[in-house]
Short mmCIF file of C-alpha atoms in Angstrom, two decimals:
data_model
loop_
_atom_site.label_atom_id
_atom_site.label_comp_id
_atom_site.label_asym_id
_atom_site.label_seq_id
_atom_site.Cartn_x
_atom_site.Cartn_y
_atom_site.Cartn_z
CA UNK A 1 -7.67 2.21 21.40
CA UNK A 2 -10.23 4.17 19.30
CA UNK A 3 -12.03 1.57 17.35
CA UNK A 4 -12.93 4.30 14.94
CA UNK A 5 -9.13 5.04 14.28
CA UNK A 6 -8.64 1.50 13.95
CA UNK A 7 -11.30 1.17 11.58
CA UNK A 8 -8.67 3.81 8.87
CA UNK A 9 -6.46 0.84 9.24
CA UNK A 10 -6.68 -1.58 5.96
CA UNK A 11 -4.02 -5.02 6.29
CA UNK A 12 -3.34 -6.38 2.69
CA UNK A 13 -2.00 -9.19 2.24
CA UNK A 14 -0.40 -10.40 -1.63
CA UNK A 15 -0.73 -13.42 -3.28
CA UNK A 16 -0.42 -15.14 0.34
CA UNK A 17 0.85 -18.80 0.11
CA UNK A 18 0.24 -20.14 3.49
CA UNK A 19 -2.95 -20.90 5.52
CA UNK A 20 -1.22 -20.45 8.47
CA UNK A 21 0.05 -17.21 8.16
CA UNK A 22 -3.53 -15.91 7.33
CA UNK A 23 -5.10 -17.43 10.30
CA UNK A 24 -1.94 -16.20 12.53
CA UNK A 25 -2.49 -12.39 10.57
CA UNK A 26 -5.92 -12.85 11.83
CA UNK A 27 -5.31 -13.27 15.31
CA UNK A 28 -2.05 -10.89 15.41
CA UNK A 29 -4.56 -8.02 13.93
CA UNK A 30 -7.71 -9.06 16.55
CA UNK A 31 -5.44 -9.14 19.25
CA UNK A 32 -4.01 -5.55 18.89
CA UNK A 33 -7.60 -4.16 18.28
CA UNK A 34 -7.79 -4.12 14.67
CA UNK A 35 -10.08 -6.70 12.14
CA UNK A 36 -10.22 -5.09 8.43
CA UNK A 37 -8.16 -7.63 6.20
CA UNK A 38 -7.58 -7.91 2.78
CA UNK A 39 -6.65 -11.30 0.76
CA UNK A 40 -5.17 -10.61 -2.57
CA UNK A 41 -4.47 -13.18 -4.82
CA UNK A 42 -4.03 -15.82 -2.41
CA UNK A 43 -2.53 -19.18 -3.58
CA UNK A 44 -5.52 -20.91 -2.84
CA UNK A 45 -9.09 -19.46 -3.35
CA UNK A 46 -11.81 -18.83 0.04
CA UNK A 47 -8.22 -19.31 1.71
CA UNK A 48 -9.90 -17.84 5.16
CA UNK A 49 -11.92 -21.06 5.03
CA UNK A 50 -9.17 -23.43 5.21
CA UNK A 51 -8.81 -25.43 7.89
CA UNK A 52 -4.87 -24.45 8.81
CA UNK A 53 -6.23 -20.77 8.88
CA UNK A 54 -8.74 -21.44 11.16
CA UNK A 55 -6.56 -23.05 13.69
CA UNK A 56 -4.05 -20.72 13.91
CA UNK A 57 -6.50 -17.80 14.26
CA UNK A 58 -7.69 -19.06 17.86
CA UNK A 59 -10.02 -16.69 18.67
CA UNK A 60 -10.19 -14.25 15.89
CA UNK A 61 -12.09 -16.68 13.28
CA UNK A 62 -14.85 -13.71 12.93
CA UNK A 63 -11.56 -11.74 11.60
CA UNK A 64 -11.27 -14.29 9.34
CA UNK A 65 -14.65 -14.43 8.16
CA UNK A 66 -14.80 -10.85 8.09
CA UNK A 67 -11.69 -10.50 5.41
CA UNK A 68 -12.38 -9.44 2.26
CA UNK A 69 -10.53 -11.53 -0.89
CA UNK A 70 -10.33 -10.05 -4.00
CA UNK A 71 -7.70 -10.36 -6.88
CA UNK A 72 -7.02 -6.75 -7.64
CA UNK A 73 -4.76 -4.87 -5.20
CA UNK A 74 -5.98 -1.55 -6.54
CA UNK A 75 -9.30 -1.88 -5.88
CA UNK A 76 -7.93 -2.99 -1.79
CA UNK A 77 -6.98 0.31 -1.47
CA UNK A 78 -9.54 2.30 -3.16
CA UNK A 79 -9.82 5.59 -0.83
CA UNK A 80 -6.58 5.38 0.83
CA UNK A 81 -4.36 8.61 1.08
CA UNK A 82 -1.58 6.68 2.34
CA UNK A 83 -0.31 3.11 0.93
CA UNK A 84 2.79 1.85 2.98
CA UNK A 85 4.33 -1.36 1.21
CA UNK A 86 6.39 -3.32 3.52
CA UNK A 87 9.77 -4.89 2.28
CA UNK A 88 13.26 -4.89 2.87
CA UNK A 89 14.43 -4.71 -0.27
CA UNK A 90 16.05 -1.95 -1.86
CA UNK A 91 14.55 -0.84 -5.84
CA UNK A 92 16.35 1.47 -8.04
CA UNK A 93 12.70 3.06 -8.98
CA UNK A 94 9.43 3.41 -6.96
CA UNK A 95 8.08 5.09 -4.19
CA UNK A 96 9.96 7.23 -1.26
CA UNK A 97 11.33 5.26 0.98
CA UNK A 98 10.92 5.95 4.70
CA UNK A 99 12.04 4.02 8.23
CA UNK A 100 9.02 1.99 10.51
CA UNK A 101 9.18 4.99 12.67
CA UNK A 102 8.59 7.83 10.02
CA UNK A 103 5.91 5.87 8.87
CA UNK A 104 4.35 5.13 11.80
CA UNK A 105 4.06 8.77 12.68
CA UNK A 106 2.76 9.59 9.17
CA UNK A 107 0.08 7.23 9.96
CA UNK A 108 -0.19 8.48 13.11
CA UNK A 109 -1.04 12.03 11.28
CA UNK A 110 -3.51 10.63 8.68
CA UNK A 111 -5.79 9.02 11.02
CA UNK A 112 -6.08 11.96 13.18
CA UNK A 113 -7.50 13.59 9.89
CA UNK A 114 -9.68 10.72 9.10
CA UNK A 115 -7.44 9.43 6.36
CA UNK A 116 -8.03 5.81 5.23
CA UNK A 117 -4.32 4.08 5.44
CA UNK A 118 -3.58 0.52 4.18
CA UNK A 119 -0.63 -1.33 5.26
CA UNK A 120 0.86 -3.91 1.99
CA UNK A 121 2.70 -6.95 3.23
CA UNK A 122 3.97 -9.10 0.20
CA UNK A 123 4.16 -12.87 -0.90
CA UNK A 124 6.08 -14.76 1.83
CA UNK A 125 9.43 -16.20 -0.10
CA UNK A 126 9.78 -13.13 -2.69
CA UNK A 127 7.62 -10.22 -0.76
CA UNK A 128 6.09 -7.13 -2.69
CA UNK A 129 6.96 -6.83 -6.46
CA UNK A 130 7.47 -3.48 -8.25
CA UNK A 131 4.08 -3.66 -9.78
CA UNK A 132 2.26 -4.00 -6.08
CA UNK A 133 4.78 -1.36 -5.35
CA UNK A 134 3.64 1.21 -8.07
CA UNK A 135 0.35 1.36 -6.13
CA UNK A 136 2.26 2.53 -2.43
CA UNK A 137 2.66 6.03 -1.61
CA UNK A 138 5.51 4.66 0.21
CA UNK A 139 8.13 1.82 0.67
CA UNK A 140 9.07 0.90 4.57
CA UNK A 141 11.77 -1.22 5.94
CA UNK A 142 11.38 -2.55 9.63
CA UNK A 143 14.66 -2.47 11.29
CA UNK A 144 16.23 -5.31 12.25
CA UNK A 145 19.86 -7.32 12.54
CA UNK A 146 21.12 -6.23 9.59
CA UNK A 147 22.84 -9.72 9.50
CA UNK A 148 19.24 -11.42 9.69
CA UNK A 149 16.80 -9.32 8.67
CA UNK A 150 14.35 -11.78 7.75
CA UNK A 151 10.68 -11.66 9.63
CA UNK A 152 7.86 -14.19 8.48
CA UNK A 153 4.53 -12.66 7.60
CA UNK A 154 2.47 -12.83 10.46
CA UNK A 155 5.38 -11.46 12.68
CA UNK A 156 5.71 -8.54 10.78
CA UNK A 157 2.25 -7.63 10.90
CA UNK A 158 2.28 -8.27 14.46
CA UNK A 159 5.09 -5.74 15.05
CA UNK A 160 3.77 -3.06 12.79
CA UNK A 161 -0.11 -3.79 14.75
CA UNK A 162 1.67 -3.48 17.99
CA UNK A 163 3.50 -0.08 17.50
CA UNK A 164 0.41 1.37 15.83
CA UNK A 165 -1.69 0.18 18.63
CA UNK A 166 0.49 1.92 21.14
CA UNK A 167 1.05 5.45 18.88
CA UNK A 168 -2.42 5.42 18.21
CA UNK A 169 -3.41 5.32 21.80
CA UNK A 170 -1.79 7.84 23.21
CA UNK A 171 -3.74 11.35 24.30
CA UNK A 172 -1.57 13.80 22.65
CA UNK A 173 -2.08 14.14 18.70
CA UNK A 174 1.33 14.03 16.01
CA UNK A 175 2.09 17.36 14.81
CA UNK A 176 0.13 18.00 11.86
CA UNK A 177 2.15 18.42 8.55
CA UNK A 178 -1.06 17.78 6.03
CA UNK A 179 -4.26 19.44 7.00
CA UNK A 180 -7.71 17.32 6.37
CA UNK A 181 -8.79 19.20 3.19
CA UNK A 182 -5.43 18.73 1.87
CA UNK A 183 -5.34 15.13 2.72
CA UNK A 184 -8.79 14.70 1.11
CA UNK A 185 -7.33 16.42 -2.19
CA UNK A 186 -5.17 13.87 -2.81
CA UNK A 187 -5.45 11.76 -5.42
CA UNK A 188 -4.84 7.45 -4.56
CA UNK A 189 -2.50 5.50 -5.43
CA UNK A 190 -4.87 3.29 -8.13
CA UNK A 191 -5.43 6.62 -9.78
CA UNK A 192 -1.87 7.37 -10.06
CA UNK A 193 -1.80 4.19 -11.68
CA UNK A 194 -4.14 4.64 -14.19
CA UNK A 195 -3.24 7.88 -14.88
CA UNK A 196 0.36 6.33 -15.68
CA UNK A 197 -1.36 3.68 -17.91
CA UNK A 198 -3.14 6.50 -19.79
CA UNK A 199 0.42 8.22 -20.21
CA UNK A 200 1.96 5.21 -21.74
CA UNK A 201 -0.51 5.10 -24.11
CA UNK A 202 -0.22 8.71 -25.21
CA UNK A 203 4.06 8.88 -25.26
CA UNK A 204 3.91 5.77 -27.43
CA UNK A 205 0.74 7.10 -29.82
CA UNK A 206 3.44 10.16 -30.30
CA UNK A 207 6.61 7.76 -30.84
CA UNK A 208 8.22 9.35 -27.31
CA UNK A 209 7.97 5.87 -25.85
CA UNK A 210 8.81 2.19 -27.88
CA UNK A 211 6.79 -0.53 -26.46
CA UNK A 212 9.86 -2.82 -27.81
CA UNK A 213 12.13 -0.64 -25.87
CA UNK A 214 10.51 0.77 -23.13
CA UNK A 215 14.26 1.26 -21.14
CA UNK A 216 13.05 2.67 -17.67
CA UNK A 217 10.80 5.63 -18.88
CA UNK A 218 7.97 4.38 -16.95
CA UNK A 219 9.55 3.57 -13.84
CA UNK A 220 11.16 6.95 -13.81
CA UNK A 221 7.99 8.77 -14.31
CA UNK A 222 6.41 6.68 -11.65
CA UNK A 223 8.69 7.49 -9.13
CA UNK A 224 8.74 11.18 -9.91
CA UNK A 225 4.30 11.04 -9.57
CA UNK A 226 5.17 8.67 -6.08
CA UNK A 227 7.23 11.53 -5.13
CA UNK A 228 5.07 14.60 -5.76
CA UNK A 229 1.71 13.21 -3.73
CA UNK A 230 -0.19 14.26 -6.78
CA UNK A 231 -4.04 15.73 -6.07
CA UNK A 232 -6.81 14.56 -7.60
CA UNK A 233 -7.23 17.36 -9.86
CA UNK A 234 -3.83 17.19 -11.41
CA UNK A 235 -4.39 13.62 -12.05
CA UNK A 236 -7.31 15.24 -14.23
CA UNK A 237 -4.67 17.63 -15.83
CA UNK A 238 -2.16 14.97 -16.58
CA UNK A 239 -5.09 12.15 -17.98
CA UNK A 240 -6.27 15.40 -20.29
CA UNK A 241 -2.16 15.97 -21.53
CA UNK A 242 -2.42 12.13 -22.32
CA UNK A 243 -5.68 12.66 -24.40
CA UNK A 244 -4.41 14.87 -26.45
CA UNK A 245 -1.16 12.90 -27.17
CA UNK A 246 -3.70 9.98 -28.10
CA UNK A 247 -5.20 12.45 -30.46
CA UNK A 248 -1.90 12.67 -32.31
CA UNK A 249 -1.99 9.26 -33.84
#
């Protein structure tokens, strides 16, 4: 594979709880050609150091030592176009929801315009929440046994690694649906998000929105932005509607 197209790839990983599923990330990414990972909010701090982590990596310890650990999931995927959050679970609100194979073929389209994409794989016993969600252009579901649908951490990573390494491999590009000027117009997820932030202020500076009573306003609105794919100068439009609301007060 391309290491350059595997260099668009980002692996997050949120509020992590075991060693061992870091160290066997590690190896699962190393092995399929890929090495940038992300540690948010892990469960114990320098987690990449521990000694469970190490083990299970084998070989891929400089994959390990190369991962970046942070506590801010926003900043992880600074520059991304496309945010995939991983999870099984169905949520009334959030992001569009899309199949492994849609996905993979949507990242399949970014990379070939030099799109940054990061892949979002929750905490092991309750996986992503709706707050790591409201920073994913998308939710994706692996398919699986509907009857047991449950895959640990690092084998979920593995599979998504292993498909991605195989689509991304092959000679013949996806059919292009978003040009690369278009792709670089759009605005990221983390500005979505503060964008949002800046319209709570303003609906509840001009009494639209009760802080006491917030109902689902906000999720709604969020999924609506998720939706749209916003570009970076309506996120400019929409902060400037929010100003003026502020001004209200």
């Amino acid at each position: 594979m391309n290491p350059e197209k595997s260099q668009l790839l980002r692996w997050v990983l949120v509020e992590t709880s075991h060693p061992g599923n870091v160290g066997s990330a590690a190896r699962a990414l190393k092995t399929m050609g890929f090495s940038d990972l992300r540690l948010i909010n892990p469960k114990m701090q320098n987690v990449a150091k521990e000694s469970e982590a190490i083990a299970l990596a084998s070989g891929a310890v400089d994959v390990l030592e190369s991962s970046q650990e942070s506590n801010s999931l926003a900043s992880a995927i600074q520059g991304c176009s496309v945010v995939l959050g991983l999870t099984s679970r169905d949520r009334e609100f959030g992001p569009p929801a899309i199949d492994w194979v849609s996905a993979r073929a949507l990242i399949q389209e970014s990379v070939a315009n030099q799109g940054r994409v990061a892949l979002v794989f929750g905490p092991e016993r309750t996986g992503l929440d709706n707050d790591h969600l409201s920073l994913c252009t998308h939710r994706v579901w692996l398919d699986a046994n509907p009857a047991y649908p449950s895959l640990n951490l690092a084998q979920a990573l593995m599979v998504c690694a292993y498909t991605l390494r195989e689509g991304l491999s092959e000679t013949g590009k996806p059919e292009m649906m978003v040009n690369r000027e278009e792709l670089a117009q759009l605005a990221d997820p983390a500005a979505i998000a503060a964008m949002l932030d800046h319209w709570r202020e303003g609906l509840e500076a001009i009494g639209y929105l009760d802080p006491n009573h917030p109902k689902k306003l906000m999720p709604r609105l969020q999924a609506l932005f998720a939706r749209s794919r916003l570009h970076k100068e309506e996120i400019d439009l929409l902060r400037g509607i929010a100003k003026q609301m502020l001004q209200r007060k």
